[in-house]
Amino acid sequence: MIKVVDLHKSFGDLHVLKGIDLNISKGEVVVIIGPSGSGKSTVLRCLNRLEEANKGQIFFKGVSITDNKNDINIVRQNMGMVFQNFNLFPHMSVLENITLAPIRLNKMTEKEAEETGLKLLKRVGLKDKANNYPSQLSGGQKQRVAIARALAMSPDLMLFDEPTSALDPEMVGEVLEVIKQLAADGMTMVIVTHEMNFAKEVADRVIFMDDGVILEEASPDELFNNPRNSRTQDFLRRVIF
Amino acid sequence: MDFSFVKDYYMFFINGARITILLAIFTIIFGVILGVMFALMRISRNPLLKGIAVAYIEFIRGTPIMVQLFIFYYGLSFAGITFPDISVLGSNLNDLMAGIVALSINSAAYVAEIVRAGIQAIDKGQMEAARSLGLSYSISMRTIILPQAIRNILPALGNEFIAIIKESSIVSIIGIHELMYSNSTVRGITFRPFEPLIITALVYFVITFTLSTLVRALERRLETVD
């Protein structure tokens, strides 16, 4: 589904990604963990070109997305992204947030988009909030709407950038539940998170990153119970499960 | 003080106010359109567009409006741009156009800075969320960023509109029969320099106060949306 070859990224003098290689196949759930500043989020943001890579290539379903010849807007329609801070559009109702892209991009008529939107809201347990505005929702509800919004374009791949980091602890569960449901439905996903138990539960493969490189990747069972790299061991010793 | 002249000459003030309002309406329309355009150029990544916008904004803000007015007054005909020789509410259309163009060009620079600040105050995540859905930059700007920015900048924009009305008094020097010009006319007829100014100030105040009340009402309406 997605293939990353020798990805490099710098912010000014700061070399954030130092050669990332990554292959993700259809239906796979990949969780990226690692200390703050290790470059996890940057990898994710390079995958849909919210950050432009300085060097390296990314292929999505065989098409190079780092090549400017290919329209990134079309590529992004097939990649949903969920942000740490939800980034719902505050001037639009919950339903309008979800139907905006399908309608504007002529993927659906207004009526179809609304039907799909309501179906998605039902799926994330928020059908009764369709006409509310984001400011009237809790953090957990906002994030569930954001997931529904990303799903509205029926993407092939979902990117989650620390989806629970900005949430109050009691709201984390409801969001993770929705993501687990998606995983169970066979959605291909890349998730950056600090929730180790969740990573264990949902991941097919866990990637440990530090200082701009992938240090270790393995099944959750192996990586959490039997980490080989000393820095992985060190990191896992320090995080609280 | 003697205000007995008012009953004979009140029409001068009314006609002057009409031209002032006419000038303000066109200046606000063109100023906002041009201002948004220059704001978008100013934040664009294209160095040429950005350079043009920066140069324009800095130049306009760094030169007196009276100089700009004369540049357009003489410059339009110098450049061969003329309008039909007709009279609009007692003022020559060519003069009026020079006034509107100068005021709009001047105002656009200030509006551009207000709009730019308003756009940049919107959380970066809004643009990223819109783009991550596959929406283009221009659709994202129109549907997500600008509607939110407008709410932020409305108070500052309202101040700018009021400044436009007050500054429009300067076009009296190129012979446009607006409120300040009418003031001079009445002074010339009555030989009273002081009292007409009181009337003129009051008329300006009524216009600006009405506008600021309207802007505040609009602000309140937009606030109730979310």
Tab-separated table of C-alpha atoms in Angstrom:
chain	number	residue	atom	x	y	z
A	1	MET	CA	0.000	0.000	0.000
A	2	ILE	CA	2.729	2.455	0.951
A	3	LYS	CA	6.453	2.286	0.438
A	4	VAL	CA	8.991	4.738	1.823
A	5	VAL	CA	12.551	4.763	0.530
A	6	ASP	CA	15.403	6.616	2.247
A	7	LEU	CA	13.320	9.524	3.525
A	8	HIS	CA	15.202	12.559	4.827
A	9	LYS	CA	13.775	15.723	6.318
A	10	SER	CA	15.397	18.761	7.884
A	11	PHE	CA	13.915	21.811	9.562
A	12	GLY	CA	16.639	24.383	9.026
A	13	ASP	CA	19.771	22.912	10.580
A	14	LEU	CA	17.816	20.275	12.450
A	15	HIS	CA	18.051	16.907	10.712
A	16	VAL	CA	14.794	15.282	11.841
A	17	LEU	CA	14.574	12.217	9.610
A	18	LYS	CA	17.799	10.482	8.686
A	19	GLY	CA	16.832	7.859	6.174
A	20	ILE	CA	13.523	6.134	6.822
A	21	ASP	CA	12.585	2.955	4.927
A	22	LEU	CA	9.132	1.578	5.446
A	23	ASN	CA	6.719	-0.817	3.785
A	24	ILE	CA	3.101	-1.087	4.764
A	25	SER	CA	0.786	-3.582	3.160
A	26	LYS	CA	-2.953	-3.456	2.732
A	27	GLY	CA	-4.937	-4.083	5.902
A	28	GLU	CA	-1.908	-3.695	8.131
A	29	VAL	CA	-1.969	-1.642	11.320
A	30	VAL	CA	1.415	-0.104	12.027
A	31	VAL	CA	2.040	1.752	15.275
A	32	ILE	CA	5.016	4.065	15.607
A	33	ILE	CA	6.360	4.704	19.097
A	34	GLY	CA	9.392	6.549	20.388
A	35	PRO	CA	10.473	9.489	22.530
A	36	SER	CA	9.366	13.060	21.816
A	37	GLY	CA	11.367	14.620	19.006
A	38	SER	CA	12.260	11.259	17.510
A	39	GLY	CA	10.557	12.166	14.228
A	40	LYS	CA	7.460	9.935	14.478
A	41	SER	CA	4.960	12.652	13.632
A	42	THR	CA	7.196	13.990	10.870
A	43	VAL	CA	7.201	10.597	9.157
A	44	LEU	CA	3.421	10.562	9.288
A	45	ARG	CA	3.150	14.122	7.977
A	46	CYS	CA	5.522	13.308	5.123
A	47	LEU	CA	3.255	10.444	4.065
A	48	ASN	CA	0.551	12.895	2.929
A	49	ARG	CA	3.026	15.664	2.197
A	50	LEU	CA	1.940	18.049	4.923
A	51	GLU	CA	5.720	18.123	5.254
A	52	GLU	CA	7.834	18.048	2.130
A	53	ALA	CA	10.642	15.526	2.323
A	54	ASN	CA	14.102	16.814	1.424
A	55	LYS	CA	15.226	13.520	-0.027
A	56	GLY	CA	13.795	10.086	-0.642
A	57	GLN	CA	10.667	8.708	-2.210
A	58	ILE	CA	7.207	7.712	-1.092
A	59	PHE	CA	4.954	5.475	-3.163
A	60	PHE	CA	1.260	5.127	-2.435
A	61	LYS	CA	-0.375	2.247	-4.294
A	62	GLY	CA	2.557	2.281	-6.705
A	63	VAL	CA	2.331	6.008	-7.484
A	64	SER	CA	5.163	8.278	-6.407
A	65	ILE	CA	3.674	11.041	-4.261
A	66	THR	CA	6.993	12.812	-3.864
A	67	ASP	CA	6.878	13.420	-7.614
A	68	ASN	CA	5.275	16.795	-8.282
A	69	LYS	CA	3.759	15.496	-11.514
A	70	ASN	CA	1.197	13.574	-9.486
A	71	ASP	CA	-1.556	15.735	-8.019
A	72	ILE	CA	-1.177	15.547	-4.252
A	73	ASN	CA	-4.812	16.604	-3.752
A	74	ILE	CA	-5.985	13.431	-5.499
A	75	VAL	CA	-3.603	11.302	-3.415
A	76	ARG	CA	-4.824	12.916	-0.204
A	77	GLN	CA	-8.427	12.066	-1.026
A	78	ASN	CA	-7.457	8.449	-0.484
A	79	MET	CA	-5.578	9.103	2.772
A	80	GLY	CA	-7.441	10.195	5.862
A	81	MET	CA	-5.602	11.996	8.627
A	82	VAL	CA	-6.552	12.482	12.267
A	83	PHE	CA	-4.685	15.133	14.248
A	84	GLN	CA	-3.725	15.479	17.877
A	85	ASN	CA	-5.736	18.704	18.193
A	86	PHE	CA	-8.752	17.429	16.209
A	87	ASN	CA	-8.727	20.507	13.930
A	88	LEU	CA	-12.467	20.430	13.407
A	89	PHE	CA	-13.804	23.439	11.522
A	90	PRO	CA	-15.401	25.532	14.300
A	91	HIS	CA	-17.679	27.524	11.994
A	92	MET	CA	-19.398	24.430	10.637
A	93	SER	CA	-21.759	21.950	12.236
A	94	VAL	CA	-20.588	18.424	12.925
A	95	LEU	CA	-22.365	17.116	9.841
A	96	GLU	CA	-21.018	19.945	7.653
A	97	ASN	CA	-17.502	19.129	8.846
A	98	ILE	CA	-17.980	15.619	7.517
A	99	THR	CA	-19.787	16.409	4.264
A	100	LEU	CA	-17.577	19.339	3.200
A	101	ALA	CA	-14.896	17.371	1.371
A	102	PRO	CA	-17.138	14.808	-0.393
A	103	ILE	CA	-19.404	17.596	-1.661
A	104	ARG	CA	-16.668	20.066	-2.613
A	105	LEU	CA	-14.664	17.399	-4.402
A	106	ASN	CA	-17.749	16.224	-6.290
A	107	LYS	CA	-17.499	12.760	-4.840
A	108	MET	CA	-21.089	12.755	-3.697
A	109	THR	CA	-24.238	14.811	-4.052
A	110	GLU	CA	-25.306	16.776	-1.026
A	111	LYS	CA	-27.911	14.175	-0.170
A	112	GLU	CA	-25.548	11.229	-0.508
A	113	ALA	CA	-22.916	13.022	1.572
A	114	GLU	CA	-25.421	13.671	4.341
A	115	GLU	CA	-26.551	10.056	4.371
A	116	THR	CA	-22.943	8.878	4.485
A	117	GLY	CA	-22.166	11.459	7.161
A	118	LEU	CA	-24.997	10.304	9.378
A	119	LYS	CA	-23.976	6.678	8.882
A	120	LEU	CA	-20.417	7.529	9.922
A	121	LEU	CA	-21.651	9.493	12.924
A	122	LYS	CA	-23.687	6.499	13.970
A	123	ARG	CA	-20.579	4.367	13.624
A	124	VAL	CA	-18.637	6.618	16.014
A	125	GLY	CA	-21.646	6.874	18.317
A	126	LEU	CA	-22.495	10.530	17.728
A	127	LYS	CA	-25.550	10.508	15.494
A	128	ASP	CA	-27.440	12.826	17.861
A	129	LYS	CA	-24.680	15.473	17.570
A	130	ALA	CA	-24.999	15.973	13.795
A	131	ASN	CA	-26.309	19.519	14.083
A	132	ASN	CA	-24.150	20.614	17.001
A	133	TYR	CA	-21.078	22.780	16.598
A	134	PRO	CA	-17.605	21.538	17.580
A	135	SER	CA	-17.448	23.940	20.545
A	136	GLN	CA	-20.372	22.057	22.096
A	137	LEU	CA	-18.525	18.733	22.099
A	138	SER	CA	-16.094	17.155	24.545
A	139	GLY	CA	-12.556	16.356	23.419
A	140	GLY	CA	-13.356	12.704	22.905
A	141	GLN	CA	-16.428	13.544	20.863
A	142	LYS	CA	-14.445	16.017	18.754
A	143	GLN	CA	-11.853	13.390	17.956
A	144	ARG	CA	-14.525	10.890	16.995
A	145	VAL	CA	-16.048	13.462	14.644
A	146	ALA	CA	-12.575	14.077	13.197
A	147	ILE	CA	-12.264	10.353	12.504
A	148	ALA	CA	-15.683	10.322	10.835
A	149	ARG	CA	-14.650	13.335	8.751
A	150	ALA	CA	-11.523	11.546	7.545
A	151	LEU	CA	-13.552	8.412	6.754
A	152	ALA	CA	-16.088	10.339	4.677
A	153	MET	CA	-13.808	10.244	1.660
A	154	SER	CA	-13.601	6.448	2.081
A	155	PRO	CA	-9.799	6.466	2.186
A	156	ASP	CA	-7.597	3.421	1.669
A	157	LEU	CA	-5.223	4.499	4.392
A	158	MET	CA	-5.732	6.302	7.703
A	159	LEU	CA	-3.005	8.271	9.465
A	160	PHE	CA	-3.362	8.994	13.172
A	161	ASP	CA	-1.043	11.594	14.685
A	162	GLU	CA	-1.169	11.099	18.465
A	163	PRO	CA	-4.975	10.962	18.417
A	164	THR	CA	-5.362	10.795	22.195
A	165	SER	CA	-2.552	13.064	23.409
A	166	ALA	CA	-4.761	16.130	23.808
A	167	LEU	CA	-7.578	14.281	25.536
A	168	ASP	CA	-8.577	14.127	29.168
A	169	PRO	CA	-7.766	10.635	30.472
A	170	GLU	CA	-11.400	9.582	30.755
A	171	MET	CA	-11.978	10.343	27.051
A	172	VAL	CA	-9.084	8.273	25.711
A	173	GLY	CA	-10.992	4.992	25.817
A	174	GLU	CA	-13.876	6.058	23.581
A	175	VAL	CA	-11.498	7.240	20.844
A	176	LEU	CA	-9.300	4.161	20.996
A	177	GLU	CA	-12.434	2.016	20.796
A	178	VAL	CA	-13.362	3.637	17.473
A	179	ILE	CA	-9.846	3.093	16.102
A	180	LYS	CA	-9.889	-0.549	17.214
A	181	GLN	CA	-13.200	-0.991	15.438
A	182	LEU	CA	-11.621	0.400	12.273
A	183	ALA	CA	-8.708	-1.999	12.620
A	184	ALA	CA	-11.137	-4.868	13.011
A	185	ASP	CA	-12.865	-3.775	9.802
A	186	GLY	CA	-9.567	-4.163	7.960
A	187	MET	CA	-8.556	-0.513	7.500
A	188	THR	CA	-4.891	0.072	6.741
A	189	MET	CA	-3.554	2.415	9.399
A	190	VAL	CA	-0.411	4.140	10.588
A	191	ILE	CA	-0.734	5.346	14.168
A	192	VAL	CA	1.667	7.493	16.141
A	193	THR	CA	0.837	7.147	19.808
A	194	HIS	CA	2.079	7.136	23.377
A	195	GLU	CA	-0.579	4.637	24.464
A	196	MET	CA	1.518	1.501	24.804
A	197	ASN	CA	-1.297	-0.805	25.849
A	198	PHE	CA	-3.315	0.322	22.883
A	199	ALA	CA	-0.312	-0.224	20.597
A	200	LYS	CA	0.022	-3.741	21.953
A	201	GLU	CA	-3.617	-4.451	21.364
A	202	VAL	CA	-4.215	-2.954	17.933
A	203	ALA	CA	-0.876	-3.189	16.094
A	204	ASP	CA	0.177	-5.821	13.615
A	205	ARG	CA	3.621	-4.300	13.718
A	206	VAL	CA	5.261	-1.807	16.079
A	207	ILE	CA	8.032	0.511	14.968
A	208	PHE	CA	10.377	2.110	17.462
A	209	MET	CA	11.960	5.372	16.321
A	210	ASP	CA	14.612	7.482	17.955
A	211	ASP	CA	16.668	10.379	16.680
A	212	GLY	CA	15.310	10.249	13.139
A	213	VAL	CA	15.815	6.582	12.406
A	214	ILE	CA	13.862	3.363	12.804
A	215	LEU	CA	15.749	1.376	15.405
A	216	GLU	CA	13.534	-1.637	15.666
A	217	GLU	CA	10.371	-3.062	14.166
A	218	ALA	CA	8.588	-6.190	15.208
A	219	SER	CA	5.266	-7.656	16.233
A	220	PRO	CA	3.920	-6.030	19.401
A	221	ASP	CA	4.481	-9.203	21.337
A	222	GLU	CA	8.132	-9.329	20.401
A	223	LEU	CA	8.876	-5.628	20.659
A	224	PHE	CA	7.258	-5.091	24.035
A	225	ASN	CA	8.307	-8.338	25.683
A	226	ASN	CA	11.627	-8.933	24.086
A	227	PRO	CA	13.116	-5.701	22.689
A	228	ARG	CA	16.535	-6.197	21.128
A	229	ASN	CA	17.827	-2.667	20.757
A	230	SER	CA	19.200	-1.166	23.964
A	231	ARG	CA	17.497	2.172	23.317
A	232	THR	CA	14.140	0.437	22.853
A	233	GLN	CA	14.693	-1.352	26.147
A	234	ASP	CA	15.602	1.923	27.800
A	235	PHE	CA	12.521	3.703	26.389
A	236	LEU	CA	10.116	0.935	27.370
A	237	ARG	CA	11.544	0.798	30.874
A	238	ARG	CA	10.771	4.478	31.305
A	239	VAL	CA	7.228	4.659	29.906
A	240	ILE	CA	4.359	3.904	32.190
A	241	PHE	CA	1.907	1.347	30.862
B	1	MET	CA	-23.259	81.497	17.742
B	2	ASP	CA	-25.794	81.847	15.026
B	3	PHE	CA	-27.146	78.799	13.251
B	4	SER	CA	-29.869	80.622	11.328
B	5	PHE	CA	-27.991	79.885	8.059
B	6	VAL	CA	-28.921	76.204	8.368
B	7	LYS	CA	-32.507	76.629	7.194
B	8	ASP	CA	-31.308	78.264	3.955
B	9	TYR	CA	-28.278	76.124	3.233
B	10	TYR	CA	-29.007	72.719	4.773
B	11	MET	CA	-29.176	71.178	1.293
B	12	PHE	CA	-25.420	71.756	0.887
B	13	PHE	CA	-24.759	69.520	3.882
B	14	ILE	CA	-27.183	66.866	2.686
B	15	ASN	CA	-25.707	66.761	-0.813
B	16	GLY	CA	-22.199	66.755	0.652
B	17	ALA	CA	-23.095	63.852	2.908
B	18	ARG	CA	-24.467	61.977	-0.108
B	19	ILE	CA	-21.172	62.263	-1.957
B	20	THR	CA	-19.228	61.351	1.171
B	21	ILE	CA	-21.341	58.212	1.595
B	22	LEU	CA	-21.034	57.385	-2.107
B	23	LEU	CA	-17.243	57.722	-1.901
B	24	ALA	CA	-17.144	55.578	1.224
B	25	ILE	CA	-19.288	52.799	-0.268
B	26	PHE	CA	-17.111	52.442	-3.365
B	27	THR	CA	-13.897	52.803	-1.401
B	28	ILE	CA	-14.941	50.118	1.056
B	29	ILE	CA	-15.953	47.721	-1.745
B	30	PHE	CA	-12.779	48.191	-3.804
B	31	GLY	CA	-10.588	48.521	-0.734
B	32	VAL	CA	-11.773	45.176	0.622
B	33	ILE	CA	-11.504	43.352	-2.717
B	34	LEU	CA	-8.000	44.709	-3.373
B	35	GLY	CA	-7.021	44.336	0.265
B	36	VAL	CA	-7.920	40.627	0.377
B	37	MET	CA	-6.067	40.138	-2.898
B	38	PHE	CA	-2.908	41.814	-1.591
B	39	ALA	CA	-3.169	39.955	1.726
B	40	LEU	CA	-3.240	36.627	-0.141
B	41	MET	CA	-0.284	37.730	-2.266
B	42	ARG	CA	1.554	38.832	0.869
B	43	ILE	CA	1.280	35.369	2.471
B	44	SER	CA	1.859	33.462	-0.766
B	45	ARG	CA	5.014	31.416	-1.224
B	46	ASN	CA	5.623	32.920	-4.654
B	47	PRO	CA	8.418	35.478	-4.123
B	48	LEU	CA	7.249	37.686	-7.006
B	49	LEU	CA	3.649	38.009	-5.761
B	50	LYS	CA	4.889	38.465	-2.223
B	51	GLY	CA	7.416	41.104	-3.303
B	52	ILE	CA	4.799	43.094	-5.205
B	53	ALA	CA	2.430	42.999	-2.227
B	54	VAL	CA	5.089	44.024	0.292
B	55	ALA	CA	6.305	46.887	-1.903
B	56	TYR	CA	2.753	48.112	-2.484
B	57	ILE	CA	1.758	47.982	1.176
B	58	GLU	CA	4.934	49.651	2.402
B	59	PHE	CA	4.834	52.369	-0.240
B	60	ILE	CA	1.192	53.275	0.323
B	61	ARG	CA	1.545	53.282	4.082
B	62	GLY	CA	4.708	55.352	3.857
B	63	THR	CA	3.399	58.189	1.692
B	64	PRO	CA	0.790	60.870	2.493
B	65	ILE	CA	-2.713	60.256	1.220
B	66	MET	CA	-2.758	63.808	-0.180
B	67	VAL	CA	0.207	62.997	-2.424
B	68	GLN	CA	-1.459	59.772	-3.547
B	69	LEU	CA	-4.635	61.686	-4.302
B	70	PHE	CA	-2.863	64.198	-6.545
B	71	ILE	CA	-0.925	61.400	-8.232
B	72	PHE	CA	-4.200	59.803	-9.278
B	73	TYR	CA	-5.896	63.117	-9.995
B	74	TYR	CA	-3.248	64.103	-12.523
B	75	GLY	CA	-2.042	60.579	-13.266
B	76	LEU	CA	-5.303	59.131	-14.569
B	77	SER	CA	-5.622	61.676	-17.346
B	78	PHE	CA	-1.850	61.592	-17.867
B	79	ALA	CA	-2.180	57.852	-18.488
B	80	GLY	CA	-5.006	58.572	-20.913
B	81	ILE	CA	-7.726	57.200	-18.650
B	82	THR	CA	-10.746	59.480	-18.837
B	83	PHE	CA	-14.376	59.063	-17.980
B	84	PRO	CA	-17.440	60.649	-19.619
B	85	ASP	CA	-17.656	64.323	-18.802
B	86	ILE	CA	-20.792	64.056	-16.737
B	87	SER	CA	-21.815	65.316	-13.342
B	88	VAL	CA	-22.672	63.006	-10.451
B	89	LEU	CA	-24.487	64.776	-7.611
B	90	GLY	CA	-22.758	68.008	-8.613
B	91	SER	CA	-19.242	66.557	-9.008
B	92	ASN	CA	-17.385	65.806	-12.209
B	93	LEU	CA	-17.131	62.064	-12.830
B	94	ASN	CA	-13.418	62.296	-13.661
B	95	ASP	CA	-12.678	63.974	-10.328
B	96	LEU	CA	-14.881	61.512	-8.512
B	97	MET	CA	-13.111	58.532	-10.092
B	98	ALA	CA	-9.692	59.926	-9.150
B	99	GLY	CA	-10.969	60.287	-5.582
B	100	ILE	CA	-12.411	56.771	-5.443
B	101	VAL	CA	-9.307	55.208	-6.999
B	102	ALA	CA	-6.930	57.060	-4.645
B	103	LEU	CA	-8.967	56.276	-1.530
B	104	SER	CA	-9.396	52.612	-2.550
B	105	ILE	CA	-5.720	52.123	-3.334
B	106	ASN	CA	-4.835	53.749	-0.027
B	107	SER	CA	-7.354	51.778	1.986
B	108	ALA	CA	-6.435	48.459	0.336
B	109	ALA	CA	-2.954	48.626	1.865
B	110	TYR	CA	-4.376	48.940	5.367
B	111	VAL	CA	-7.077	46.333	4.725
B	112	ALA	CA	-4.393	43.961	3.398
B	113	GLU	CA	-2.463	44.146	6.667
B	114	ILE	CA	-5.642	43.630	8.695
B	115	VAL	CA	-6.664	40.618	6.597
B	116	ARG	CA	-3.148	39.152	6.675
B	117	ALA	CA	-3.048	39.344	10.460
B	118	GLY	CA	-6.519	37.787	10.607
B	119	ILE	CA	-5.530	34.878	8.364
B	120	GLN	CA	-2.294	34.263	10.222
B	121	ALA	CA	-4.152	34.212	13.538
B	122	ILE	CA	-6.086	31.121	12.423
B	123	ASP	CA	-4.557	27.938	13.798
B	124	LYS	CA	-2.286	26.251	11.237
B	125	GLY	CA	-4.098	23.005	11.926
B	126	GLN	CA	-7.192	24.320	10.134
B	127	MET	CA	-5.386	24.571	6.809
B	128	GLU	CA	-3.663	21.232	7.392
B	129	ALA	CA	-6.956	19.500	8.176
B	130	ALA	CA	-8.562	20.943	5.048
B	131	ARG	CA	-5.601	20.010	2.846
B	132	SER	CA	-5.400	16.511	4.361
B	133	LEU	CA	-8.932	15.881	3.061
B	134	GLY	CA	-7.714	16.575	-0.465
B	135	LEU	CA	-9.150	20.088	-0.736
B	136	SER	CA	-7.042	22.487	-2.796
B	137	TYR	CA	-5.365	25.546	-1.294
B	138	SER	CA	-7.930	27.903	-2.783
B	139	ILE	CA	-10.996	25.901	-1.673
B	140	SER	CA	-9.469	25.566	1.806
B	141	MET	CA	-8.852	29.304	1.912
B	142	ARG	CA	-12.389	30.165	0.811
B	143	THR	CA	-14.342	27.639	2.862
B	144	ILE	CA	-12.220	27.235	5.999
B	145	ILE	CA	-9.737	30.046	6.577
B	146	LEU	CA	-11.387	33.236	5.304
B	147	PRO	CA	-14.804	32.668	6.966
B	148	GLN	CA	-13.040	32.282	10.315
B	149	ALA	CA	-10.653	35.154	9.661
B	150	ILE	CA	-13.512	37.538	8.860
B	151	ARG	CA	-14.880	37.106	12.352
B	152	ASN	CA	-11.488	37.960	13.864
B	153	ILE	CA	-10.867	40.997	11.725
B	154	LEU	CA	-14.311	42.564	11.735
B	155	PRO	CA	-13.585	45.023	14.588
B	156	ALA	CA	-10.346	46.188	12.942
B	157	LEU	CA	-12.065	46.353	9.569
B	158	GLY	CA	-14.842	48.456	11.090
B	159	ASN	CA	-12.227	50.913	12.349
B	160	GLU	CA	-10.737	51.060	8.868
B	161	PHE	CA	-14.152	51.805	7.316
B	162	ILE	CA	-14.605	54.679	9.760
B	163	ALA	CA	-11.133	55.948	8.912
B	164	ILE	CA	-12.101	55.860	5.227
B	165	ILE	CA	-15.112	58.082	5.865
B	166	LYS	CA	-13.056	60.558	7.847
B	167	GLU	CA	-10.173	60.587	5.394
B	168	SER	CA	-12.489	61.034	2.437
B	169	SER	CA	-12.701	64.693	3.520
B	170	ILE	CA	-9.358	65.180	1.805
B	171	VAL	CA	-10.854	64.820	-1.679
B	172	SER	CA	-12.439	68.235	-1.240
B	173	ILE	CA	-9.090	69.624	-2.422
B	174	ILE	CA	-9.614	68.196	-5.911
B	175	GLY	CA	-13.044	69.787	-6.090
B	176	ILE	CA	-15.317	66.913	-5.237
B	177	HIS	CA	-18.452	68.328	-3.678
B	178	GLU	CA	-18.451	66.145	-0.594
B	179	LEU	CA	-19.168	67.192	2.951
B	180	MET	CA	-15.966	69.134	3.643
B	181	TYR	CA	-16.290	70.960	0.324
B	182	SER	CA	-19.884	71.884	1.192
B	183	ASN	CA	-18.640	73.203	4.500
B	184	SER	CA	-16.311	75.581	2.645
B	185	THR	CA	-19.091	76.614	0.294
B	186	VAL	CA	-21.415	77.531	3.141
B	187	ARG	CA	-18.587	79.375	4.913
B	188	GLY	CA	-17.976	81.367	1.724
B	189	ILE	CA	-21.623	82.319	1.361
B	190	THR	CA	-22.321	83.172	4.989
B	191	PHE	CA	-18.935	84.595	6.017
B	192	ARG	CA	-19.207	82.448	9.146
B	193	PRO	CA	-16.136	80.198	9.547
B	194	PHE	CA	-17.095	78.507	12.794
B	195	GLU	CA	-20.725	77.369	12.890
B	196	PRO	CA	-20.733	75.376	9.607
B	197	LEU	CA	-17.875	73.300	11.016
B	198	ILE	CA	-20.046	72.274	13.950
B	199	ILE	CA	-22.749	71.094	11.554
B	200	THR	CA	-20.165	69.319	9.381
B	201	ALA	CA	-18.633	67.548	12.372
B	202	LEU	CA	-22.080	66.430	13.489
B	203	VAL	CA	-22.929	65.020	10.071
B	204	TYR	CA	-19.623	63.096	9.945
B	205	PHE	CA	-20.311	61.774	13.408
B	206	VAL	CA	-23.810	60.595	12.499
B	207	ILE	CA	-22.388	58.695	9.500
B	208	THR	CA	-19.513	57.071	11.401
B	209	PHE	CA	-21.625	56.285	14.446
B	210	THR	CA	-24.249	54.586	12.274
B	211	LEU	CA	-21.536	52.526	10.612
B	212	SER	CA	-19.866	51.478	13.853
B	213	THR	CA	-23.246	50.459	15.248
B	214	LEU	CA	-23.875	48.331	12.155
B	215	VAL	CA	-20.442	46.699	12.438
B	216	ARG	CA	-21.044	45.894	16.110
B	217	ALA	CA	-24.407	44.341	15.269
B	218	LEU	CA	-22.728	42.214	12.588
B	219	GLU	CA	-20.048	41.131	15.069
B	220	ARG	CA	-22.708	40.005	17.506
B	221	ARG	CA	-24.524	38.069	14.800
B	222	LEU	CA	-21.356	36.238	13.774
B	223	GLU	CA	-20.541	35.454	17.386
B	224	THR	CA	-23.817	33.659	17.937
B	225	VAL	CA	-22.999	31.244	15.111
B	226	ASP	CA	-20.680	29.121	17.223
